[in-house]
Coordinates of C-alpha atoms (C1' of nucleotides) in Angstrom, one line a residue:
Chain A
X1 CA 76.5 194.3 202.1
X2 CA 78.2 192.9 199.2
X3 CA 76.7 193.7 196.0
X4 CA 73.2 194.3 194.5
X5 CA 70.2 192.4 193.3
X6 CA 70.3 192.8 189.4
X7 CA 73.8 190.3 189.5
X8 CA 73.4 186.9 189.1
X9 CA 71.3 185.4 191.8
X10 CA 68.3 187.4 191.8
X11 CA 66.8 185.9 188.9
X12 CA 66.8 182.7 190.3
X13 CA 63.9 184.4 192.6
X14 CA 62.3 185.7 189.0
X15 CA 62.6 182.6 187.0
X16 CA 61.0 180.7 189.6
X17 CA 57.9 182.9 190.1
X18 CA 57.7 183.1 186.4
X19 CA 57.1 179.6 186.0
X20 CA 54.4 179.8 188.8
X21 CA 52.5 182.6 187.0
X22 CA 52.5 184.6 184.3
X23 CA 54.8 187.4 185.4
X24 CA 54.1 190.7 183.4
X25 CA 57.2 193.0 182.5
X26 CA 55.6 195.3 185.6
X27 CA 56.0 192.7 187.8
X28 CA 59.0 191.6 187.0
X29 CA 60.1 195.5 187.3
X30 CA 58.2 195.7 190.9
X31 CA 59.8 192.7 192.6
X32 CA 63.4 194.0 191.6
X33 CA 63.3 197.2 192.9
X34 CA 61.6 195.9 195.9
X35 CA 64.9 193.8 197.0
X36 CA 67.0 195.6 199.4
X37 CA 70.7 195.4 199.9
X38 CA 72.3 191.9 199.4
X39 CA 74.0 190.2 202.4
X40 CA 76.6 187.2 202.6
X41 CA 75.9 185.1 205.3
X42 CA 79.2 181.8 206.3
X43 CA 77.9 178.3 205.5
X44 CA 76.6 177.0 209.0
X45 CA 75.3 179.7 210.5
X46 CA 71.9 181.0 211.1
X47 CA 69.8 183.1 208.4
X48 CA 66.6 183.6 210.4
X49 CA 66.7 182.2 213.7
X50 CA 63.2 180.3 215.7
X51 CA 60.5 182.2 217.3
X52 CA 59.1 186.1 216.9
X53 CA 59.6 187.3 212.7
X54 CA 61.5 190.0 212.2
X55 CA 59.7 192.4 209.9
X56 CA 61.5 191.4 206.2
X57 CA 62.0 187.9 204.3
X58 CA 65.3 186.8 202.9
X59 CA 65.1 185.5 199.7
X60 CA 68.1 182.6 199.0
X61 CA 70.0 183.7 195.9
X62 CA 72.5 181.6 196.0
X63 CA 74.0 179.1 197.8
X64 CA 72.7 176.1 200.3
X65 CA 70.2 176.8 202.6
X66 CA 68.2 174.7 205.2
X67 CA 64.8 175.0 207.8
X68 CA 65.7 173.0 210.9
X69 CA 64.5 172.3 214.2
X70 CA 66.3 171.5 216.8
X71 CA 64.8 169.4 219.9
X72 CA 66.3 169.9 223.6
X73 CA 68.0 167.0 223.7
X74 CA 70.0 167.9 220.1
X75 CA 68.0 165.5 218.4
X76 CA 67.9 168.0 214.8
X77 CA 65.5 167.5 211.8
X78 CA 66.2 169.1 209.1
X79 CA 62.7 169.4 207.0
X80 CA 63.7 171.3 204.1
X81 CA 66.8 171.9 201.7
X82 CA 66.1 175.5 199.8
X83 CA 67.9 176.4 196.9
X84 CA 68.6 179.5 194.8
X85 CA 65.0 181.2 194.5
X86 CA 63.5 180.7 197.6
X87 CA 62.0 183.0 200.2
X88 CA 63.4 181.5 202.9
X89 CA 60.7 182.6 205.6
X90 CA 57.5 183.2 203.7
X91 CA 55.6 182.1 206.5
X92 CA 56.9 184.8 208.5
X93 CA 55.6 186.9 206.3
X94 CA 52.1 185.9 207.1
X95 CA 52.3 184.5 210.6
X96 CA 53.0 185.8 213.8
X97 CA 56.3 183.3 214.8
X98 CA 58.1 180.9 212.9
X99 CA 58.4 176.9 214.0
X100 CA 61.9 176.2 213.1
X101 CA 64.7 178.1 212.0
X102 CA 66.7 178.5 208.6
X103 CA 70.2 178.1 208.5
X104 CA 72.8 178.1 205.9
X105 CA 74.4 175.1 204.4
X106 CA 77.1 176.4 202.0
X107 CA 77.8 180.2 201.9
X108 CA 75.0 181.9 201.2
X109 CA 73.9 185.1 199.5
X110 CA 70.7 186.6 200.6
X111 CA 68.5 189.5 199.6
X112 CA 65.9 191.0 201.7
X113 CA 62.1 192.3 201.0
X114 CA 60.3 194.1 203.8
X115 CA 57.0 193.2 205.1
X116 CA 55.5 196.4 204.3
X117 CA 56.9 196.9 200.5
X118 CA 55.6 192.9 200.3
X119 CA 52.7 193.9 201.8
X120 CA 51.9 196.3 198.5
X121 CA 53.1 194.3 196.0
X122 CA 51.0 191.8 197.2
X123 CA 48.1 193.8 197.4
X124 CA 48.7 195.5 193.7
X125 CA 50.1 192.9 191.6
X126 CA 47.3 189.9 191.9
X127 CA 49.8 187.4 189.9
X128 CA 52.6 188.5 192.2
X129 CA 50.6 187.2 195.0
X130 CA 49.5 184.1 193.0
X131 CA 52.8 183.1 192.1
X132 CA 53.8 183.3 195.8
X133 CA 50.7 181.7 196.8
X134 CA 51.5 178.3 194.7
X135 CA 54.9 178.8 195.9
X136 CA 53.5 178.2 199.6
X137 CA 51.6 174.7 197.8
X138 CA 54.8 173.9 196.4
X139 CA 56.7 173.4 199.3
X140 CA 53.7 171.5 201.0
X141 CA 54.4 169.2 198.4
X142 CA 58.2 168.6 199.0
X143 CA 57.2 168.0 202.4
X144 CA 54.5 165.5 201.7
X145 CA 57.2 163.5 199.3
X146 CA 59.8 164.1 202.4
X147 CA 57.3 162.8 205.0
X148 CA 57.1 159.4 202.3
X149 CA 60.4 159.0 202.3
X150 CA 60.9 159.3 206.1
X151 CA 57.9 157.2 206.9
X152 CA 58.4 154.7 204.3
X153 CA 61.6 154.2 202.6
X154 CA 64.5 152.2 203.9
X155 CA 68.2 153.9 204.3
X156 CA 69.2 153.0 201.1
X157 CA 65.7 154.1 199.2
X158 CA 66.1 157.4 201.3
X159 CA 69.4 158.7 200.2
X160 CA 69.0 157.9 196.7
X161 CA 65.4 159.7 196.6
X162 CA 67.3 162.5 198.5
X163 CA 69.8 162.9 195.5
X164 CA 67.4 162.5 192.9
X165 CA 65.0 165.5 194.2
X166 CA 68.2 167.8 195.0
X167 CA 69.7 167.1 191.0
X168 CA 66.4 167.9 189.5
X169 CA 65.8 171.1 192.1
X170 CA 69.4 172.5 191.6
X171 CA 68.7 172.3 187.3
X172 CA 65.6 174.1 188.0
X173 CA 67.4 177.0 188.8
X174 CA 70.6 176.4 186.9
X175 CA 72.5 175.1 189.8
X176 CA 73.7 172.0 188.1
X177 CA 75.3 170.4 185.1
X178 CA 73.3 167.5 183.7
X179 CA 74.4 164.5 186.2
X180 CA 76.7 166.7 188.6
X181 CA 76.5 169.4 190.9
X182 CA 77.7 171.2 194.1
X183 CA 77.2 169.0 197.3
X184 CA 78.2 170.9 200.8
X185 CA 76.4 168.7 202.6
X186 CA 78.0 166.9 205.3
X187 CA 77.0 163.6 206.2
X188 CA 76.1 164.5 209.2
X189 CA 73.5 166.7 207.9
X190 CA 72.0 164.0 205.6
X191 CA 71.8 162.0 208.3
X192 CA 69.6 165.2 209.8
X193 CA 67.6 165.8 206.6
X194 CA 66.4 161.6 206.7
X195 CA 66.2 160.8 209.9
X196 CA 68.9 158.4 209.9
X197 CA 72.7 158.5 212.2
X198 CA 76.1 159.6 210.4
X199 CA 77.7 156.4 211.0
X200 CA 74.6 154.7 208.3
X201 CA 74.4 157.7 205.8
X202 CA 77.8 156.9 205.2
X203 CA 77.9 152.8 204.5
X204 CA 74.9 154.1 202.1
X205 CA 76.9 156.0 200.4
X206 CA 80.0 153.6 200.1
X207 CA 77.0 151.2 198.5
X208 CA 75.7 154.0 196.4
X209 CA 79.5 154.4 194.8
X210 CA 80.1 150.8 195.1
X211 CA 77.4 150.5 192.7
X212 CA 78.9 153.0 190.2
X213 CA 75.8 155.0 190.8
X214 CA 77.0 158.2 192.2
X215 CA 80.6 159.8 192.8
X216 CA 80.9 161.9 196.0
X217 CA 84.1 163.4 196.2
X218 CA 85.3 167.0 197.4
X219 CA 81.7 168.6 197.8
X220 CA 80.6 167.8 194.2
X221 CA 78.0 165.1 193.6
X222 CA 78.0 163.2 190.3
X223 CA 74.8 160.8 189.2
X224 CA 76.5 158.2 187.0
X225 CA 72.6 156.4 186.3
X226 CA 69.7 158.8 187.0
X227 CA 67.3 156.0 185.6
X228 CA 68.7 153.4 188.2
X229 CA 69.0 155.8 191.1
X230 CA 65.6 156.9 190.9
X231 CA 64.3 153.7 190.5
X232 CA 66.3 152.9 193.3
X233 CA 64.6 155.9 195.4
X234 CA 61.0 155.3 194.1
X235 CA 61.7 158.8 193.1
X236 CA 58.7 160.6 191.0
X237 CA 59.5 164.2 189.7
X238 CA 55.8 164.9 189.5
X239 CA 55.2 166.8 192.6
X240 CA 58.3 168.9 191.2
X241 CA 56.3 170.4 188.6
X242 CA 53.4 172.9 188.9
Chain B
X1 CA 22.7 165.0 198.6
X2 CA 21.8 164.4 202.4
X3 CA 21.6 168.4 204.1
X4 CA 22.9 171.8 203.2
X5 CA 25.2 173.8 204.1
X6 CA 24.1 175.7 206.4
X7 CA 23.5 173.1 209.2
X8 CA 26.0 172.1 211.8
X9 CA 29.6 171.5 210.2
X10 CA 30.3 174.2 207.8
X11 CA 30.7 176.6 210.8
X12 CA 34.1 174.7 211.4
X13 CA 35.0 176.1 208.0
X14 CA 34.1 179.8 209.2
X15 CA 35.4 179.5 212.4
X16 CA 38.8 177.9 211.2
X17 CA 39.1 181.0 208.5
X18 CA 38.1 183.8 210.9
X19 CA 40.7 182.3 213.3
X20 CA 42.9 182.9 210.3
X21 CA 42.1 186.6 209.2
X22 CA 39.1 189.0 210.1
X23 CA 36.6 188.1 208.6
X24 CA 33.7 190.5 207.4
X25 CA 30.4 189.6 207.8
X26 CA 29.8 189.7 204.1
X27 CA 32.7 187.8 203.7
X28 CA 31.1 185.0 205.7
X29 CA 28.0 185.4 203.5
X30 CA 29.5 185.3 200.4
X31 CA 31.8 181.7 201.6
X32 CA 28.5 180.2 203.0
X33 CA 26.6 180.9 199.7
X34 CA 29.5 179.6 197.7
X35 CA 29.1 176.2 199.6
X36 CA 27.5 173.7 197.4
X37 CA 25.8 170.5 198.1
X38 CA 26.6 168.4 200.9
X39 CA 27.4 164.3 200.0
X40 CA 28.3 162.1 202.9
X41 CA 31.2 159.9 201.9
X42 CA 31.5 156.0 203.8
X43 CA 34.8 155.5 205.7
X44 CA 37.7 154.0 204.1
X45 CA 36.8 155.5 201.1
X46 CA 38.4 158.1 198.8
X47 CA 37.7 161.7 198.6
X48 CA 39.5 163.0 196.3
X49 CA 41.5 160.6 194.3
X50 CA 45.1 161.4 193.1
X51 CA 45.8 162.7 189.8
X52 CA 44.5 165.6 188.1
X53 CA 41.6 167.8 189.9
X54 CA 38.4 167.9 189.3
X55 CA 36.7 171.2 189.2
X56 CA 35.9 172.0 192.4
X57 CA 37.3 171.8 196.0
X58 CA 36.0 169.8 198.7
X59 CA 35.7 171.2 202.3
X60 CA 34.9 168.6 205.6
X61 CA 32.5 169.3 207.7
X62 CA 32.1 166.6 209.9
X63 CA 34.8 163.3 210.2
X64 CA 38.2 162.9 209.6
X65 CA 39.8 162.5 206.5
X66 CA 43.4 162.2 205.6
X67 CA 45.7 162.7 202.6
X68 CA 47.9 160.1 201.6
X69 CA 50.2 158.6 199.2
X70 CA 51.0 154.7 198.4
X71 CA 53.3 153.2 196.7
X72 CA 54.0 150.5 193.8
X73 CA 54.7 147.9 196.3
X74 CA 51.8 148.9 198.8
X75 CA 53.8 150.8 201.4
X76 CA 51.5 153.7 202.5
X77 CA 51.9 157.2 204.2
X78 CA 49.5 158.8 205.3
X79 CA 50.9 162.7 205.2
X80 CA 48.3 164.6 206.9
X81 CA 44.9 163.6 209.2
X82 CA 42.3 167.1 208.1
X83 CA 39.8 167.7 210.8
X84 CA 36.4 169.7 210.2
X85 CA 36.3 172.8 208.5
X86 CA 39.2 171.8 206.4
X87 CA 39.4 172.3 202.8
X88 CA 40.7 169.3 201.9
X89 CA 42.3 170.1 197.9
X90 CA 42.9 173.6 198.2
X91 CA 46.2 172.9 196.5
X92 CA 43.8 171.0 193.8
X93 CA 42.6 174.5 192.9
X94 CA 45.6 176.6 192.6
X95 CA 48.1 173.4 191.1
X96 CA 47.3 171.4 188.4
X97 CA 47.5 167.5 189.8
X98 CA 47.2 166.4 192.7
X99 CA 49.9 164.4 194.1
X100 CA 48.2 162.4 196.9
X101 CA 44.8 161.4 197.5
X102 CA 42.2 162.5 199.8
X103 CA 40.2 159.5 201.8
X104 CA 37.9 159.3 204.6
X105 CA 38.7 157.9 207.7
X106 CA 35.6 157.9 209.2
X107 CA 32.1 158.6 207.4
X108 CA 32.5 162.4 206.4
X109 CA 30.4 164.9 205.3
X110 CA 31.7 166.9 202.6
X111 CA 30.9 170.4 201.0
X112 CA 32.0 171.9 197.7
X113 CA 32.7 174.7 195.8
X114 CA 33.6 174.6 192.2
X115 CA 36.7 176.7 191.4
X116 CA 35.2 179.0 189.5
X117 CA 33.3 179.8 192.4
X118 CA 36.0 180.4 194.5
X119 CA 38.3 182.1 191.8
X120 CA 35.6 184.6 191.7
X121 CA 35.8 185.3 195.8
X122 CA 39.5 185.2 196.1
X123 CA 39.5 188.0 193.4
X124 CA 37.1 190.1 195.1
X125 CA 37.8 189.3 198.8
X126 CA 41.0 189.8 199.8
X127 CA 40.5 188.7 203.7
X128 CA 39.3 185.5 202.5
X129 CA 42.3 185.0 199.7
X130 CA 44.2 185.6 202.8
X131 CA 42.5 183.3 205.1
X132 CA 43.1 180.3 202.6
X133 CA 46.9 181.5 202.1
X134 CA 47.4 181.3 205.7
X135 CA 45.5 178.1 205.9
X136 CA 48.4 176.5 203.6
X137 CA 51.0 178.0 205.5
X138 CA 49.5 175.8 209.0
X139 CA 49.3 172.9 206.6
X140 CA 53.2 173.5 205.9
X141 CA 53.5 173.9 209.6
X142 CA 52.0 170.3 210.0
X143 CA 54.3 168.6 207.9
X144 CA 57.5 169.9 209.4
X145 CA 56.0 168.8 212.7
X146 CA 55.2 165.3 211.4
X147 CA 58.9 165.6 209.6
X148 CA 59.9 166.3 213.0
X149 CA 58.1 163.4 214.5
X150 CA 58.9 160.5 212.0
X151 CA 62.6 161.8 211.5
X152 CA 64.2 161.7 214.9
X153 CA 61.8 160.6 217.6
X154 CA 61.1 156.9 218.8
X155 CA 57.9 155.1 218.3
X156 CA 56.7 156.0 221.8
X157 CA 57.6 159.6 221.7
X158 CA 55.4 159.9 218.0
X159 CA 52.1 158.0 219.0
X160 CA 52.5 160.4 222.1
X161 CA 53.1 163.5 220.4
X162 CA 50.3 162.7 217.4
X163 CA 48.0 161.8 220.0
X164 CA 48.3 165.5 221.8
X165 CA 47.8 166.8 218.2
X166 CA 44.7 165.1 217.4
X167 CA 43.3 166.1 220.9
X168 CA 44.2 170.1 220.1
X169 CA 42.8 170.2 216.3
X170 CA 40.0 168.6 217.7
X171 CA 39.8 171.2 220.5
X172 CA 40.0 173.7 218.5
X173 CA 37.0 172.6 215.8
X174 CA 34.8 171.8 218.8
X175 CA 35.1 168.2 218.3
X176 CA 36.5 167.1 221.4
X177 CA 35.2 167.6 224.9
X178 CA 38.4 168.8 227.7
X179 CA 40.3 165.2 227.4
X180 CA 38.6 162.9 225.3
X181 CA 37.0 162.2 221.8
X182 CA 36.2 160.2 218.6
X183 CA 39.0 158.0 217.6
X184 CA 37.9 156.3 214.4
X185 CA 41.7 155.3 213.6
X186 CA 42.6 151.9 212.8
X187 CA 46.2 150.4 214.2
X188 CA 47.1 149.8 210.5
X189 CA 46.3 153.6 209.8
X190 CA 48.1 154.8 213.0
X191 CA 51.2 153.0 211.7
X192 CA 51.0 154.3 207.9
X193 CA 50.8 158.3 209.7
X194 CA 53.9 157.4 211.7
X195 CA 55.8 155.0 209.6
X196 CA 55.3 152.3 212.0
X197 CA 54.1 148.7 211.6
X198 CA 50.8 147.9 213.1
X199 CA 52.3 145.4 215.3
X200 CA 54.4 148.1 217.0
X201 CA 51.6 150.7 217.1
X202 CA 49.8 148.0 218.9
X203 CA 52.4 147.6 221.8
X204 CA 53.2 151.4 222.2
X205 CA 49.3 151.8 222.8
X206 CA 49.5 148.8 225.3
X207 CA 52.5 150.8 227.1
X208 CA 50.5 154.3 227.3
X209 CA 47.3 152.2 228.7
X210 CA 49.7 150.9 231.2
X211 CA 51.1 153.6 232.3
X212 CA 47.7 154.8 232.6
X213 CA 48.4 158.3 230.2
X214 CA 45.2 157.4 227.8
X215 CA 42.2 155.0 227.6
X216 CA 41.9 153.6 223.7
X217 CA 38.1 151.8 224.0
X218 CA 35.5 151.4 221.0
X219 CA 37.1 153.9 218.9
X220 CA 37.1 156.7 221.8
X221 CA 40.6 157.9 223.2
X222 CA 40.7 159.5 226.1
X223 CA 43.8 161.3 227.5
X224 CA 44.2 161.1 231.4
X225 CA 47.3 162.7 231.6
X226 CA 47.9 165.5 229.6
X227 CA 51.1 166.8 230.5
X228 CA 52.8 163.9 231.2
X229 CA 51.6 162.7 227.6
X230 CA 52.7 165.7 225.8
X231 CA 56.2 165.7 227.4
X232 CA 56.9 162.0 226.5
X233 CA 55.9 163.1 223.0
X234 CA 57.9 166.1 223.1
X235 CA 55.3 167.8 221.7
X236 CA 55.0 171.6 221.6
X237 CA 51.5 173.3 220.2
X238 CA 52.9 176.8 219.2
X239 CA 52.6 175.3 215.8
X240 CA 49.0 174.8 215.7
X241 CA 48.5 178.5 216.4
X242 CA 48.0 181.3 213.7
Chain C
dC1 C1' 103.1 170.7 210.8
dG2 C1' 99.3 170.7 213.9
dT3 C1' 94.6 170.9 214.6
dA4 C1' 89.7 170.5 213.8
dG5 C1' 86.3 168.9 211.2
dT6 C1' 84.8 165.2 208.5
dC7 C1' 84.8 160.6 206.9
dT8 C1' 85.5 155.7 207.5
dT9 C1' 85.6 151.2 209.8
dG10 C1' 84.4 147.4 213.0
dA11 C1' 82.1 145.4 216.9
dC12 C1' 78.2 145.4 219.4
dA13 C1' 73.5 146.9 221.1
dT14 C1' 68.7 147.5 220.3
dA15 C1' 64.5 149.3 218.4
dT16 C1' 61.5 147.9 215.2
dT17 C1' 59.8 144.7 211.7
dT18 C1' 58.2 140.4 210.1
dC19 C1' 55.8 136.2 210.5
dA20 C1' 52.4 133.6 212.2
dA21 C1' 49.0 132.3 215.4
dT22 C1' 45.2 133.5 218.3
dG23 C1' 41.6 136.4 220.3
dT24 C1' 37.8 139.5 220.1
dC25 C1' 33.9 141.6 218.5
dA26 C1' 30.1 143.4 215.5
dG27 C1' 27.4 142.4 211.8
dT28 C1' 24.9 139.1 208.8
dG29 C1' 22.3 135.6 207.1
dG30 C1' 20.3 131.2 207.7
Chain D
dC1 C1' 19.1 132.9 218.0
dC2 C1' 23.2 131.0 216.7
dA3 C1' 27.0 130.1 213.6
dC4 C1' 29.7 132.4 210.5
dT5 C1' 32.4 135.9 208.6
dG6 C1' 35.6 139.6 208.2
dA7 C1' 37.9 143.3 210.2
dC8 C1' 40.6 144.5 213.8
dA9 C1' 43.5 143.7 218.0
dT10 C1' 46.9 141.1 220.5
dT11 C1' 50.8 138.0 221.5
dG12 C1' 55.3 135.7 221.2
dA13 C1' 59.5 134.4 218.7
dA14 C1' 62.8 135.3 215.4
dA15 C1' 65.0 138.3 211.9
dT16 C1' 67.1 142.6 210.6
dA17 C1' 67.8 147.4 209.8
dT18 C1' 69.7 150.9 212.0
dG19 C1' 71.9 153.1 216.0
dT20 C1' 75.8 153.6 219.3
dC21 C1' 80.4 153.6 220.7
dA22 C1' 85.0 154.1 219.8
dA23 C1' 89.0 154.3 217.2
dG24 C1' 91.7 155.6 213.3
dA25 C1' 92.4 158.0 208.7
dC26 C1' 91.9 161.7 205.7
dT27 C1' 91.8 166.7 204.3
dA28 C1' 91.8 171.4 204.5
dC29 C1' 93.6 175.1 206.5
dG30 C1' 96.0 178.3 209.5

DNA sequence: CGTAGTCTTGACATATTTCAATGTCAGTGG
DNA sequence: CCACTGACATTGAAATATGTCAAGACTACG
């Protein structure tokens, strides 16, 4: 325990719902007295681990987080990057186990919501539930534009796409400057989020500075040409927006 | 116009939602009444096309359909293969555009029911609103699967592993006897669901009939070996369940 | 100052793609 | 009834993107 939900972080979780549905002042109020005690959880380790749920969600408030799977022979895939705002295991929420873990990228800070005060909100604030609802769609969508870029895209497209989606994500919820932003990743965990080895995400990269598209330098990504990167990633907002 | 609802496929639709939540018997009233007229849409045609939605959602209740997105240079992924009972634009009626298209694989038969429609019962039946929400939360668990799948296996492993995917959604919809059923999909469209060239697809089929795992004939695919199939694909099926 | 994690580089191996030709089959129209 | 067509499947050879292996360099941190 660290702190409480009315600093900072929390209205990531607000100003995203808000601009799902048309939170109410009540709603707004219900949802902040519903989140518990706020935790701090290190950068590579795990938030919510694989299999049975336990009975609350964690809700990212700030920081890096990621859902992964992990095969048996250490193959990993990492299928989605969550920023500030997220509930990180919504589907627990509704179904019985979860398919993949969520682990943390950077430091994290996370608040949790039990199931059961959820449960009530979700039953008495209609636009609560719709907001969480589209939220669910939402994410489908990231995953359809991920799948595109896995099954389709060469290296090079991949990366770039990759970088587009995370600038425009992270000023969504006021996690980045215009063209530059916090970058934990390693390459090694590119390389898991694309489907591609260490060794390649990184000549991408030297090709990406080379071009004076991007610097990468001490955790901190900087777009130099957003217009030429995403044309360079086939990269569409579109399915950012609701 | 070629039937109503009420014969043969729009049971998949019940039975996939009461799988989903408990179901009242008005409840199933009230979704079979919703149910518009049934068209019957030609394969390799579209759906629902991409862009902004039209009023109402379509549900299949017979065929396969599949979402998918293409891009400027003709590169294609299909993102998701929807079996019977599926609604195939639910995030149509919460979202505001669509962005993917809906097309038929094989001839389909297709139900509606205009938002409105459907606005109205998810306001006044919550086990259905939470049928549908869970419905988008296996969708999600699809797409990390598939993520999964095109991200870090080889070709082999994901022809394997959609293969064993197909047979259980099938299964489960009644639309496959124990081992063997309806295959309607073309190499090209095998490739463009696993990012694969069709050339590829072709000789990973060849290997599978050799080893004697499945028999691929007159669009029928039957699986001889189950287990042994599923374990080259790595594939686990905890995902498909609620 | 050493150590561990990360990044970088080069040489080499290989899975998969591309290209291009051929084969098969069902449907169609003369 | 047969020839023709178009969609789909199959095959081989060559090209290439990406992976693997292995070593060295950087950086942050204790």
């Amino acid at each position: 325990m660290d702190g409480d939900a009315q600093s900072g972080g929390a209205n990531a979780l607000l100003r995203k719902l808000q601009g799902l549905a048309p939170l109410s002042a009540e709603d707004r109020d219900v949802l902040m007295r519903a989140l518990g005690p706020i935790r701090t959880v290190e950068a590579r380790s795990d938030i919510v681990p694989e299999g049975p749920t336990p009975g609350y969600c964690a809700i990212l408030l700030d920081g890096l987080a990621c859902r992964y799977r992990t095969l048996d022979d250490g193959r990993r895939q990492i299928v989605l990057l969550q920023t500030p705002g997220d509930v990180l295991d919504l589907p627990g929420f509704l179904m019985r186990r979860l398919d993949h873990a969520v682990g943390a990228i950077s430091r994290c800070r996370i608040a949790t919501i039990n199931h059961d005060v959820l449960n009530d909100i979700v039953a008495r604030r209609p636009t609560i539930l719709l907001a969480l609802w589209r939220d669910s769609l939402m994410e489908a969508a990231v995953y359809r534009a991920w799948l595109v870029n896995v099954g389709q895209r060469s290296a090079y497209e991949r990366v770039a796409n990759l970088l587009c989606e995370l600038a425009v994500r992270l000023r969504l919820v006021d996690r980045a400057r215009a063209d530059s932003f916090d970058f934990p990743l390693t390459q090694e965990e590119l390389g898991d989020t694309l489907g591609l080895s260490v060794v390649h995400v990184n000549r991408v990269l030297q090709r990406l500075r080379a071009e004076g598209l991007i610097t990468l330098k001490a955790r901190r990504l900087t777009i130099h040409d957003r217009d030429t990167l995403a044309r360079a990633g086939g990269f569409d907002p579109r399915y950012l927006q609701a």
